[in-house]
Coordinates of C-alpha atoms in Angstrom, one line a residue:
Chain A
S533 CA 111.7 148.1 82.7
P534 CA 109.8 147.7 79.5
V535 CA 106.4 146.2 80.0
T536 CA 104.7 143.9 77.6
R537 CA 101.0 143.9 76.7
E538 CA 101.1 141.0 74.3
A539 CA 100.5 137.6 75.8
G540 CA 103.4 135.3 75.4
R541 CA 105.9 137.7 73.9
C542 CA 109.4 136.9 75.2
R543 CA 112.9 136.2 74.0
R544 CA 112.7 133.6 71.2
G545 CA 115.5 131.7 69.6
R546 CA 114.9 129.5 66.7
A547 CA 111.5 128.1 67.2
G548 CA 111.6 125.4 69.9
T549 CA 115.2 125.7 70.9
V550 CA 117.0 127.2 73.8
L551 CA 120.7 127.6 74.2
G552 CA 121.8 126.1 77.4
Q553 CA 124.6 124.8 79.4
R554 CA 128.0 124.2 78.0
G555 CA 128.3 120.4 77.6
E556 CA 131.6 118.7 77.1
R557 CA 131.6 119.7 73.4
G558 CA 130.1 123.2 73.7
P559 CA 126.7 124.5 74.3
V560 CA 124.0 121.8 74.3
E561 CA 120.9 123.0 72.6
M562 CA 117.8 122.0 74.4
V563 CA 114.5 121.5 72.6
L564 CA 111.7 122.5 74.9
P565 CA 108.8 120.0 74.7
W566 CA 106.1 122.4 73.6
G567 CA 108.2 124.9 71.7
I568 CA 107.5 127.9 73.9
P569 CA 110.3 129.7 75.7
P570 CA 109.8 130.2 79.4
S571 CA 107.6 133.2 80.2
G572 CA 106.0 132.8 83.6
R573 CA 107.1 133.6 87.0
S574 CA 109.4 136.5 86.5
R575 CA 106.9 138.3 84.2
V576 CA 105.1 141.5 84.9
W577 CA 101.5 141.2 84.0
G578 CA 99.3 144.1 82.8
S579 CA 100.2 147.8 83.0
G580 CA 102.7 147.2 85.8
L581 CA 101.0 149.7 88.1
A582 CA 99.8 147.1 90.5
P583 CA 101.0 143.5 90.9
W584 CA 98.7 140.7 89.7
V585 CA 98.7 137.1 90.8
P586 CA 97.3 134.7 88.2
V587 CA 95.8 131.5 89.5
V588 CA 95.5 128.4 87.3
G589 CA 93.9 125.1 88.0
L590 CA 93.3 122.2 85.6
E591 CA 90.8 119.5 84.9
I592 CA 92.3 116.7 82.8
H593 CA 90.4 113.9 81.2
A594 CA 92.6 110.9 80.3
Q595 CA 91.1 108.1 78.2
I596 CA 91.9 104.8 79.9
S597 CA 93.9 102.4 77.8
S598 CA 91.7 99.3 77.8
N599 CA 90.3 96.8 75.3
S600 CA 86.7 97.4 76.2
K601 CA 84.6 100.2 77.7
L602 CA 84.1 101.2 81.3
F603 CA 80.6 99.7 81.7
S604 CA 80.2 97.6 78.6
G605 CA 82.0 95.1 76.4
S606 CA 82.3 97.2 73.3
Q607 CA 85.7 97.7 71.9
V608 CA 87.8 100.9 72.5
Q609 CA 89.4 102.0 69.3
F610 CA 90.2 105.3 67.6
A611 CA 88.8 105.9 64.1
A612 CA 86.4 103.0 63.4
P613 CA 83.3 103.1 61.2
P614 CA 80.6 105.2 62.9
N615 CA 78.5 103.5 65.5
S616 CA 80.2 100.1 65.0
L617 CA 81.7 100.0 68.5
V618 CA 78.4 100.5 70.3
S619 CA 76.5 98.1 72.5
F620 CA 72.8 98.4 73.5
F621 CA 74.0 99.8 76.8
D622 CA 76.2 102.5 75.2
A623 CA 73.2 103.5 73.1
S624 CA 71.1 103.7 76.3
L625 CA 68.5 101.3 75.1
P626 CA 66.0 100.4 77.9
G627 CA 66.7 97.2 79.9
T628 CA 70.5 97.5 79.9
L629 CA 72.7 97.8 82.9
P630 CA 76.3 99.0 83.6
V631 CA 78.9 96.3 84.4
L632 CA 82.2 97.6 85.7
N633 CA 85.5 96.8 83.8
R634 CA 88.2 95.6 86.2
R635 CA 91.1 96.9 84.0
C636 CA 89.7 100.5 84.3
V637 CA 89.7 100.3 88.0
E638 CA 93.3 99.0 88.0
A639 CA 94.3 101.8 85.7
A640 CA 92.8 104.4 88.1
V641 CA 94.5 102.8 91.1
M642 CA 97.9 102.8 89.4
T643 CA 97.5 106.4 88.4
G644 CA 96.4 107.4 91.9
L645 CA 99.4 105.6 93.5
A646 CA 101.8 107.2 91.0
L647 CA 100.4 110.6 91.9
N648 CA 100.8 110.0 95.7
C649 CA 97.1 109.9 96.3
S650 CA 95.2 108.1 99.1
I651 CA 93.1 105.4 97.4
N652 CA 89.6 105.3 98.8
K653 CA 88.9 101.7 99.6
K654 CA 85.2 102.5 99.2
S655 CA 84.2 104.8 96.4
L656 CA 80.8 105.5 94.9
F657 CA 79.2 106.1 91.5
D658 CA 76.8 108.9 90.7
R659 CA 74.8 110.2 87.8
K660 CA 75.4 113.7 86.4
H661 CA 72.4 114.8 84.4
Y662 CA 72.4 117.1 81.3
F663 CA 71.0 116.9 77.8
Y664 CA 73.1 116.6 74.8
A665 CA 72.8 114.6 71.6
D666 CA 76.0 112.6 72.2
L667 CA 74.9 111.6 75.7
P668 CA 72.1 109.1 75.0
A669 CA 71.2 108.3 78.6
G670 CA 70.8 112.0 79.5
Y671 CA 73.3 111.5 82.3
Q672 CA 76.9 110.5 82.7
I673 CA 78.0 107.9 85.3
T674 CA 80.8 109.5 87.3
Q675 CA 82.2 109.7 90.9
Q676 CA 81.1 113.0 92.4
R677 CA 80.7 112.2 96.1
V678 CA 83.5 109.8 96.8
P679 CA 86.0 109.3 94.0
I680 CA 88.6 106.5 93.8
A681 CA 91.6 108.6 94.7
V682 CA 92.2 111.9 96.6
N683 CA 94.9 114.2 97.9
G684 CA 97.9 113.5 95.8
S685 CA 100.7 115.6 94.2
L686 CA 102.6 115.9 91.0
S687 CA 106.1 117.3 90.7
Y688 CA 107.4 118.8 87.5
S689 CA 110.4 120.7 86.3
L690 CA 110.8 124.1 84.8
C691 CA 113.9 126.1 83.6
I692 CA 114.5 129.5 85.2
D693 CA 114.4 132.1 82.5
N694 CA 116.0 130.9 79.3
K695 CA 118.8 128.9 80.9
M696 CA 118.2 125.2 80.8
S697 CA 121.1 125.0 83.4
Q698 CA 118.9 126.1 86.2
M699 CA 116.0 123.8 86.6
V700 CA 113.5 124.3 89.4
T701 CA 111.0 121.7 90.7
K702 CA 107.4 122.7 91.4
T703 CA 104.6 120.7 92.8
V704 CA 100.9 120.8 92.1
R705 CA 98.4 119.2 94.4
I706 CA 96.0 116.6 93.0
K707 CA 92.6 117.1 94.4
Q708 CA 91.1 113.8 93.2
I709 CA 91.0 111.2 90.5
Q710 CA 87.6 109.9 89.5
L711 CA 86.3 107.2 87.0
E712 CA 83.7 108.4 84.5
Q713 CA 82.2 107.7 81.1
D714 CA 83.2 109.5 78.0
S715 CA 80.5 110.9 75.7
G716 CA 80.0 110.2 72.1
K717 CA 81.2 112.5 69.3
S718 CA 79.2 115.3 67.7
L719 CA 80.0 116.4 64.2
H720 CA 78.5 119.8 63.5
D721 CA 77.1 120.3 60.0
D722 CA 76.3 123.9 59.8
T723 CA 75.3 124.0 56.2
R724 CA 72.5 121.5 56.8
S725 CA 71.9 122.8 60.3
Q726 CA 72.3 119.4 61.9
T727 CA 74.6 117.4 64.1
L728 CA 75.8 113.9 63.3
V729 CA 76.3 111.7 66.3
D730 CA 78.8 108.8 66.5
L731 CA 78.6 106.8 69.8
N732 CA 81.8 104.8 69.3
R733 CA 83.4 106.9 72.1
A734 CA 80.3 106.8 74.3
G735 CA 81.1 104.9 77.5
V736 CA 84.9 104.7 77.0
G737 CA 86.5 104.9 80.5
L738 CA 88.0 108.2 81.6
M739 CA 90.1 109.2 84.5
E740 CA 89.4 112.8 85.5
V741 CA 92.4 114.3 87.2
V742 CA 91.7 117.5 89.1
M743 CA 94.7 119.7 89.8
E744 CA 94.4 122.4 92.4
P745 CA 94.9 126.0 91.4
D746 CA 98.6 125.9 92.4
M747 CA 99.9 127.0 89.0
C748 CA 100.5 130.6 88.0
C749 CA 101.0 130.7 84.2
G750 CA 100.8 128.9 80.9
E751 CA 104.3 127.5 81.2
E752 CA 103.6 125.8 84.6
A753 CA 100.3 124.4 83.3
A754 CA 102.0 123.0 80.2
A755 CA 104.9 121.5 82.2
A756 CA 102.5 119.9 84.7
V757 CA 100.4 118.3 81.9
R758 CA 103.5 117.1 80.1
E759 CA 104.8 115.4 83.2
L760 CA 101.3 113.8 83.8
Q761 CA 101.4 112.6 80.2
L762 CA 104.8 111.0 80.6
I763 CA 103.6 109.3 83.9
L764 CA 100.4 108.0 82.3
Q765 CA 102.4 106.6 79.3
T766 CA 104.9 105.0 81.6
L767 CA 102.2 103.3 83.6
G768 CA 100.3 102.4 80.5
S769 CA 97.0 103.5 82.1
S770 CA 96.5 105.9 79.2
Q771 CA 98.3 106.5 76.0
A772 CA 97.6 110.2 76.6
V773 CA 97.9 111.3 73.0
M774 CA 96.3 114.8 72.9
A775 CA 95.9 114.7 69.1
E776 CA 93.7 111.7 69.4
G777 CA 91.6 113.1 72.1
Q778 CA 93.1 110.6 74.7
L779 CA 94.1 113.6 76.9
R780 CA 91.8 116.6 77.2
V781 CA 92.6 119.6 79.3
D782 CA 90.3 122.4 80.6
A783 CA 91.9 125.3 82.4
N784 CA 90.4 127.4 85.2
V785 CA 91.9 130.8 85.3
S786 CA 91.5 133.8 87.6
V787 CA 93.6 136.8 88.7
H788 CA 93.8 138.8 91.9
H789 CA 96.0 141.3 93.7
P790 CA 98.4 139.9 96.3
G791 CA 96.7 139.6 99.7
E792 CA 93.2 140.0 98.3
P793 CA 90.7 137.1 97.8
Y794 CA 90.7 135.1 94.6
G795 CA 89.0 136.6 91.6
V796 CA 86.2 135.3 89.5
R797 CA 87.4 132.4 87.4
T798 CA 86.7 131.4 83.9
E799 CA 86.9 127.9 82.4
V800 CA 88.8 127.6 79.1
K801 CA 88.0 124.6 76.9
N802 CA 88.9 123.4 73.4
I803 CA 92.7 123.2 74.0
N804 CA 94.2 120.6 71.6
S805 CA 97.9 120.6 72.4
I806 CA 100.3 121.3 75.3
R807 CA 101.6 124.3 73.3
F808 CA 98.1 125.7 72.9
L809 CA 97.5 125.1 76.6
A810 CA 100.3 127.5 77.5
K811 CA 99.0 130.0 75.0
A812 CA 95.4 129.8 76.0
V813 CA 96.2 130.2 79.7
D814 CA 98.5 133.2 79.2
Y815 CA 96.0 134.8 76.8
E816 CA 93.2 134.4 79.4
I817 CA 95.3 135.8 82.2
Q818 CA 96.2 138.8 80.1
R819 CA 92.6 139.3 79.0
Q820 CA 91.3 139.2 82.5
I821 CA 93.9 141.7 83.7
E822 CA 93.2 144.1 80.9
E823 CA 89.5 143.9 81.5
L824 CA 89.9 144.6 85.2
E825 CA 92.4 147.4 84.7
N826 CA 89.9 149.0 82.4
G827 CA 87.3 148.9 85.1
G828 CA 85.4 145.9 83.7
T829 CA 84.4 142.7 85.5
I830 CA 85.0 139.0 84.8
L831 CA 82.1 136.7 84.2
N832 CA 82.1 133.2 85.6
E833 CA 81.7 131.7 82.2
T834 CA 83.1 129.0 79.9
R835 CA 85.3 130.2 77.1
A836 CA 86.7 128.3 74.1
F837 CA 90.3 128.7 72.9
D838 CA 90.5 129.7 69.2
S839 CA 93.9 128.3 68.1
K840 CA 93.9 130.2 64.8
L841 CA 93.4 133.6 66.5
G842 CA 95.3 132.7 69.6
C843 CA 92.5 134.0 71.9
T844 CA 89.6 132.8 74.0
V845 CA 86.0 133.5 73.1
P846 CA 82.7 133.0 75.1
M847 CA 81.2 129.6 74.3
R848 CA 77.7 129.6 72.9
D849 CA 75.2 127.1 74.2
K850 CA 76.1 127.6 77.8
E851 CA 73.0 129.0 79.5
G852 CA 74.2 130.2 82.9
K853 CA 75.2 127.8 85.7
Q854 CA 74.4 124.2 85.0
D855 CA 72.4 122.2 87.6
Y856 CA 73.5 118.6 87.1
R857 CA 71.1 117.1 89.7
F858 CA 73.7 114.6 91.0
M859 CA 72.2 111.4 92.4
P860 CA 73.7 108.1 93.4
E861 CA 73.9 105.6 90.5
P862 CA 71.2 103.1 91.7
N863 CA 72.5 100.2 89.6
L864 CA 76.0 100.0 91.0
P865 CA 76.9 99.1 94.6
P866 CA 80.0 100.8 96.2
L867 CA 83.4 99.9 94.7
I868 CA 85.4 98.1 97.4
L869 CA 89.2 97.8 97.0
Y870 CA 91.5 95.8 99.3
D871 CA 95.0 95.8 100.5
A872 CA 97.3 93.1 101.9
K873 CA 95.7 93.5 105.4
S874 CA 92.1 93.6 104.4
L875 CA 92.2 90.9 101.7
P876 CA 89.2 88.6 102.1
A877 CA 90.1 85.0 102.5
N878 CA 87.3 83.3 100.5
M879 CA 86.7 85.6 97.6
N880 CA 87.3 84.7 93.9
H881 CA 90.7 86.2 92.9
Q882 CA 89.3 87.8 89.8
Q883 CA 86.8 89.8 91.9
V884 CA 89.4 91.3 94.2
I885 CA 91.6 94.3 93.5
N886 CA 94.6 94.5 95.9
I887 CA 96.1 98.0 96.1
D888 CA 99.4 96.7 97.6
W889 CA 99.8 94.2 94.8
I890 CA 99.4 97.0 92.2
H891 CA 101.8 99.2 94.2
E892 CA 104.5 96.6 94.2
R893 CA 104.3 96.3 90.4
L894 CA 104.4 100.0 89.5
P895 CA 107.2 100.7 87.0
D896 CA 109.8 103.4 87.5
L897 CA 108.2 106.8 87.1
P898 CA 109.9 109.4 84.8
S899 CA 111.4 111.3 87.8
V900 CA 113.0 108.1 89.1
K901 CA 114.2 107.2 85.6
R902 CA 115.8 110.7 85.2
E903 CA 117.7 110.3 88.5
K904 CA 118.9 106.9 87.6
L905 CA 120.2 108.2 84.2
V906 CA 122.1 111.0 86.0
E907 CA 123.5 108.6 88.5
Q908 CA 124.4 105.9 86.1
Y909 CA 125.9 108.0 83.3
G910 CA 127.1 111.2 85.0
I911 CA 125.0 113.4 82.7
L912 CA 123.3 116.6 83.8
P913 CA 119.6 116.7 85.1
E914 CA 118.6 118.8 82.1
H915 CA 120.1 116.2 79.8
S916 CA 118.1 113.4 81.3
F917 CA 115.0 115.7 81.2
T918 CA 115.4 115.9 77.4
L919 CA 116.2 112.2 77.1
L920 CA 112.8 111.3 78.7
N921 CA 111.0 114.0 76.9
E922 CA 111.5 112.5 73.4
D923 CA 109.9 109.1 72.9
G924 CA 112.6 106.4 72.6
L925 CA 115.5 108.8 73.1
A926 CA 116.6 107.5 76.5
E927 CA 116.7 103.9 75.1
F928 CA 118.6 105.2 72.1
F929 CA 121.2 106.9 74.3
E930 CA 121.6 103.8 76.5
S931 CA 122.1 101.6 73.4
V932 CA 124.8 103.9 72.0
V933 CA 126.6 104.0 75.4
K934 CA 126.5 100.2 75.6
H935 CA 128.1 99.8 72.2
T936 CA 130.8 102.4 72.4
Q937 CA 133.9 103.1 74.4
M938 CA 133.2 106.8 74.4
K939 CA 132.3 108.2 77.8
P940 CA 128.5 108.8 78.3
K941 CA 129.2 112.4 79.1
K942 CA 130.6 112.8 75.6
V943 CA 128.0 110.6 74.0
I944 CA 125.2 112.8 75.4
G945 CA 126.4 115.8 73.3
W946 CA 126.2 113.8 70.1
V947 CA 122.8 112.4 70.9
L948 CA 121.2 115.7 72.1
N949 CA 123.1 118.2 69.8
D950 CA 123.6 116.3 66.6
L951 CA 121.1 113.5 66.4
L952 CA 118.2 115.2 68.0
S953 CA 118.5 118.4 66.1
Y954 CA 118.6 116.4 62.8
L955 CA 115.4 114.6 63.9
K956 CA 113.7 117.9 64.8
Q957 CA 114.7 119.5 61.5
H958 CA 113.2 116.6 59.6
S959 CA 110.2 116.1 61.9
L960 CA 111.2 112.5 62.6
T961 CA 110.7 110.5 65.7
V962 CA 113.6 108.6 67.3
K963 CA 112.0 105.4 65.9
E964 CA 112.1 106.8 62.4
S965 CA 115.8 107.8 62.6
P966 CA 117.8 106.7 59.6
V967 CA 120.8 106.5 61.9
S968 CA 120.4 103.7 64.4
S969 CA 122.1 103.6 67.8
F970 CA 124.5 101.0 66.5
L971 CA 125.6 103.1 63.5
L972 CA 126.2 106.1 65.8
A973 CA 128.1 103.9 68.3
D974 CA 130.3 102.7 65.4
L975 CA 131.0 106.3 64.4
L976 CA 131.8 107.4 67.9
N977 CA 134.2 104.4 68.3
L978 CA 136.2 105.7 65.3
L979 CA 136.3 109.1 66.9
E980 CA 137.3 107.7 70.3
K981 CA 140.1 105.6 68.8
K982 CA 141.3 108.8 67.1
E983 CA 140.9 107.3 63.7
I984 CA 139.0 110.4 62.6
S985 CA 138.7 113.9 63.8
S986 CA 135.7 115.5 65.3
T987 CA 135.0 117.5 62.2
A988 CA 135.3 114.4 60.0
A989 CA 132.8 112.6 62.4
K990 CA 130.3 115.3 61.7
Q991 CA 130.8 114.8 58.0
V992 CA 130.3 111.1 58.3
L993 CA 127.1 111.6 60.3
A994 CA 125.7 113.9 57.6
E995 CA 126.4 111.1 55.1
L996 CA 124.8 108.5 57.4
W997 CA 121.6 110.6 57.5
K998 CA 121.1 109.8 53.8
G999 CA 120.3 106.3 55.0
E1000 CA 122.0 104.6 52.1
G1001 CA 123.1 101.7 54.2
K1002 CA 126.8 102.5 54.3
T1003 CA 128.7 101.9 57.5
P1004 CA 130.7 104.7 59.1
L1005 CA 134.0 102.9 58.2
E1006 CA 132.9 102.7 54.6
I1007 CA 132.2 106.4 54.4
V1008 CA 135.5 107.3 56.1
K1009 CA 137.4 105.3 53.5
E1010 CA 135.3 106.6 50.6
Q1011 CA 135.8 110.2 51.6
K1012 CA 139.4 109.7 52.8
L1013 CA 138.7 111.1 56.2
E1014 CA 141.2 109.0 58.1
L1015 CA 143.5 110.8 60.5
L1016 CA 147.0 110.2 59.6
Q1017 CA 149.0 108.9 62.6
D1018 CA 152.2 107.9 60.7
Q1019 CA 154.9 110.5 61.6
K1020 CA 156.9 109.9 58.5
E1021 CA 154.0 110.2 56.1
L1022 CA 153.0 113.5 57.9
E1023 CA 156.5 114.8 57.4
Q1024 CA 156.4 114.0 53.7
I1025 CA 153.2 115.8 53.2
C1026 CA 154.4 118.9 55.1
Q1027 CA 157.6 118.9 53.1
A1028 CA 155.7 118.7 49.9
V1029 CA 153.6 121.7 50.8
I1030 CA 156.6 123.7 51.8
D1031 CA 158.4 122.7 48.6
G1032 CA 155.4 123.8 46.5
Q1033 CA 155.1 127.2 48.1
E1034 CA 158.6 128.5 48.0
N1035 CA 157.7 132.2 47.9
E1036 CA 155.4 132.0 50.8
V1037 CA 157.9 130.1 52.8
I1038 CA 160.6 132.8 52.2
M1039 CA 158.1 135.5 53.3
V1040 CA 157.3 133.6 56.5
V1041 CA 160.9 133.0 57.4
W1042 CA 161.7 136.7 56.9
G1043 CA 158.7 137.6 59.2
Chain B
Q1347 CA 54.8 125.1 101.8
K1348 CA 54.1 125.4 98.1
V1349 CA 56.7 124.8 95.4
S1350 CA 57.5 128.2 94.0
V1351 CA 57.1 129.1 90.3
E1352 CA 60.8 129.6 90.0
V1353 CA 61.5 126.1 91.1
L1354 CA 58.8 124.7 88.7
D1355 CA 60.3 126.7 85.9
H1356 CA 63.8 125.5 86.8
L1357 CA 62.6 121.9 86.8
E1358 CA 60.9 122.3 83.4
H1359 CA 64.2 123.6 82.0
L1360 CA 66.4 120.9 83.6
A1361 CA 64.2 117.9 83.1
L1362 CA 62.3 119.0 80.0
V1363 CA 59.2 118.0 81.8
D1364 CA 55.9 119.8 81.2
F1365 CA 53.7 120.1 84.3
R1366 CA 50.9 120.6 81.9
D1367 CA 48.2 121.7 84.3
L1368 CA 47.4 122.4 88.0
E1369 CA 46.9 118.7 88.6
G1370 CA 50.5 118.0 87.6
V1371 CA 51.8 120.6 90.0
E1372 CA 49.6 119.3 92.8
R1373 CA 50.8 115.8 92.2
L1374 CA 54.3 117.1 92.7
Q1375 CA 53.4 118.9 95.8
K1376 CA 51.8 115.8 97.3
A1377 CA 54.9 113.7 96.4
I1378 CA 57.1 116.2 98.2
Q1379 CA 54.9 116.2 101.3
F1380 CA 54.9 112.4 101.4
A1381 CA 58.7 112.3 101.2
D1382 CA 59.0 115.1 103.8
Q1383 CA 57.7 112.6 106.4
L1384 CA 61.2 111.2 106.5
H1385 CA 62.4 114.3 108.3
E1386 CA 60.5 113.1 111.4
V1387 CA 63.0 110.3 111.8
N1388 CA 66.0 111.0 113.9
T1389 CA 69.0 110.1 111.8
D1390 CA 71.7 111.6 114.0
G1391 CA 74.9 109.5 113.7
V1392 CA 73.4 107.3 111.0
E1393 CA 75.2 107.0 107.6
P1394 CA 72.8 107.8 104.8
M1395 CA 71.9 104.8 102.7
D1396 CA 71.7 105.5 99.0
S1397 CA 71.2 102.0 97.7
V1398 CA 69.8 98.8 99.0
L1399 CA 72.7 97.2 97.1
E1400 CA 75.3 98.7 99.4
D1401 CA 76.2 95.3 100.9
R1402 CA 76.3 93.6 97.5
C1403 CA 79.6 92.9 95.8
L1404 CA 80.2 95.1 92.8
Y1405 CA 80.9 92.6 90.0
L1406 CA 84.1 93.2 88.0
R1407 CA 84.1 92.2 84.4
E1408 CA 87.2 91.0 82.5
D1409 CA 88.5 93.5 79.9
D1410 CA 87.4 91.5 76.9
V1411 CA 85.5 92.7 73.8
T1412 CA 82.2 91.0 73.8
E1413 CA 79.8 93.5 72.4
G1414 CA 79.3 96.0 69.6
N1415 CA 79.3 95.5 65.9
C1416 CA 75.6 95.9 65.6
T1417 CA 75.3 99.2 63.6
K1418 CA 72.4 97.9 61.5
E1419 CA 70.3 97.0 64.5
L1420 CA 71.1 100.3 66.3
M1421 CA 70.1 102.4 63.3
E1422 CA 66.8 100.6 62.9
N1423 CA 65.2 102.9 65.4
A1424 CA 66.8 106.1 64.1
R1425 CA 64.3 108.5 62.5
E1426 CA 67.0 110.0 60.5
K1427 CA 70.5 108.9 59.7
V1428 CA 73.3 110.0 57.4
E1429 CA 75.9 107.3 56.5
E1430 CA 75.5 105.4 59.8
Y1431 CA 75.6 108.6 61.9
F1432 CA 72.5 109.5 64.0
V1433 CA 71.1 112.9 63.0
A1434 CA 70.4 115.5 65.7
P1435 CA 69.5 119.2 65.8
P1436 CA 72.5 121.5 65.5
G1437 CA 72.6 122.1 69.3
N1438 CA 70.5 122.1 72.4
I1439 CA 67.3 123.9 71.6
P1440 CA 66.9 125.8 74.9
L1441 CA 63.5 126.1 76.5
L1442 CA 62.3 129.7 76.1
K1443 CA 62.1 131.8 79.2
L1444 CA 58.9 131.7 81.2
E1445 CA 57.7 135.0 79.9
E1446 CA 58.2 133.8 76.3
R1447 CA 56.7 130.4 76.2
E1448 CA 53.2 128.8 76.5
T1449 CA 52.8 126.9 79.7
F1450 CA 50.1 127.0 82.2
L1451 CA 52.6 128.2 84.9
P1452 CA 51.9 131.7 86.1
G1453 CA 54.2 134.3 84.5
S1454 CA 54.2 132.7 81.0

């Protein structure tokens, strides 16, 4: 079988779409979230002479969605005037002390519970020392010894090959979740050979989620991160928008032959989107295999992903292995969390965090929402996958179903095939759709009552997209798209056609 | 047991401390010897204490914005600034290797 040497080359349809399962109206086109066709598990890596097993682990930093920072009362906000959201503590001026933000702890507990972790009722804070201009204290407060949550799992779905009809569920183990401070931002000015430092982000709360090396390729890594992103957004613990730096992913990649020990791993940084994550991981796997097949060795180094070139390059400024000289944070006692059983009787309510109370109030996670949609509406799992993958689409679908007599199994085709592809073509979000759920419901009602044909309905939808404020009924009347039901009228029309085409009729009658 | 030159060099890199002269190194040696006396205590089965605050309650603050908005004050101490950004060198300036720098440590 032909062997590929190019990372990520595989069957591609129109960018970002995959033809899938026949829905009730024909094939339902699925738009994969990150626009990359499946590549992974069935793939042959390298020259094909010997099998290779790629191993991928992830370290994900999610910015906590809170009003103020982890250890200070400065505001958390994207894009504010430089150094305007900085307190004396954030600037590491002497005489300042960290004061822990309750909301950040709750966010970490929620996330830990959603990822099936054990929540450590006692966790500790440590200092991680290194020098950099955007780290004014010279150390970061983190949780290295005993983090807030450990030993969880995350399940995510992938489609087998290119058929969305066969989805498989995979699981990645979550090693731990820890609370830590974000650093400030460095803007490199190479022309003047200087770095400009903005500390607005310094001290913002982060949850670091460590995923064990249970993944085997870019596609799995991307799917896992996408599911984590949806979970965080559902919980509200992080808005997890990668473009705004609220979700940052570093990948640890290594390769080995089956049955042999794990190979040397490299760390890949500077990955700015889920799509680039898949590319970066696959490139790095390919690079390592080529290097090893050519007799080279892999260095335990940190590499940066260059999105323009689509490759990873060694990062400058990394002098060998860092020694962070971890030490306990002397200014913070252990963080104690409680549950219903251990709740202390006399303590101030505001000073107590009850894990069970938080657990009871967790919202439905994406996986549960998907199952409910399938159960409630009789749609396919891959349909509900797509509904949840687009912000606001599930709500849109449910609204249409509520306002139309058409069966949900038929509505889904209209929402996923017609509406969604229109949105994608014009790069619009569901919220920006010129066609509201009510308008679509009205249109589908006309179709359901057989007042118009399916073809006419598509025409009307195209007209509705112009967003000129007309209702479906108005458009139908304007363009005379009504289906004729009157037998007598139909007979008259047919007769008129026959009468007007005498020659053709004679030829047809004579065969 | 003397602290090796490798460790001293490593410390100078990590902490950007300059041991300056023999006296500085000897002071370090003495501090280590002093702390080593702890090894004479039998700590089997005893949980290490890393803070005398371990029985204290960790105070939890409400998630309100109470600080910040003091750019002018913060920039007062900055030697150089550009449009309210702090100015720093282009990257970490690594300490030269022992053979290449001037320090009293043997090997430089």
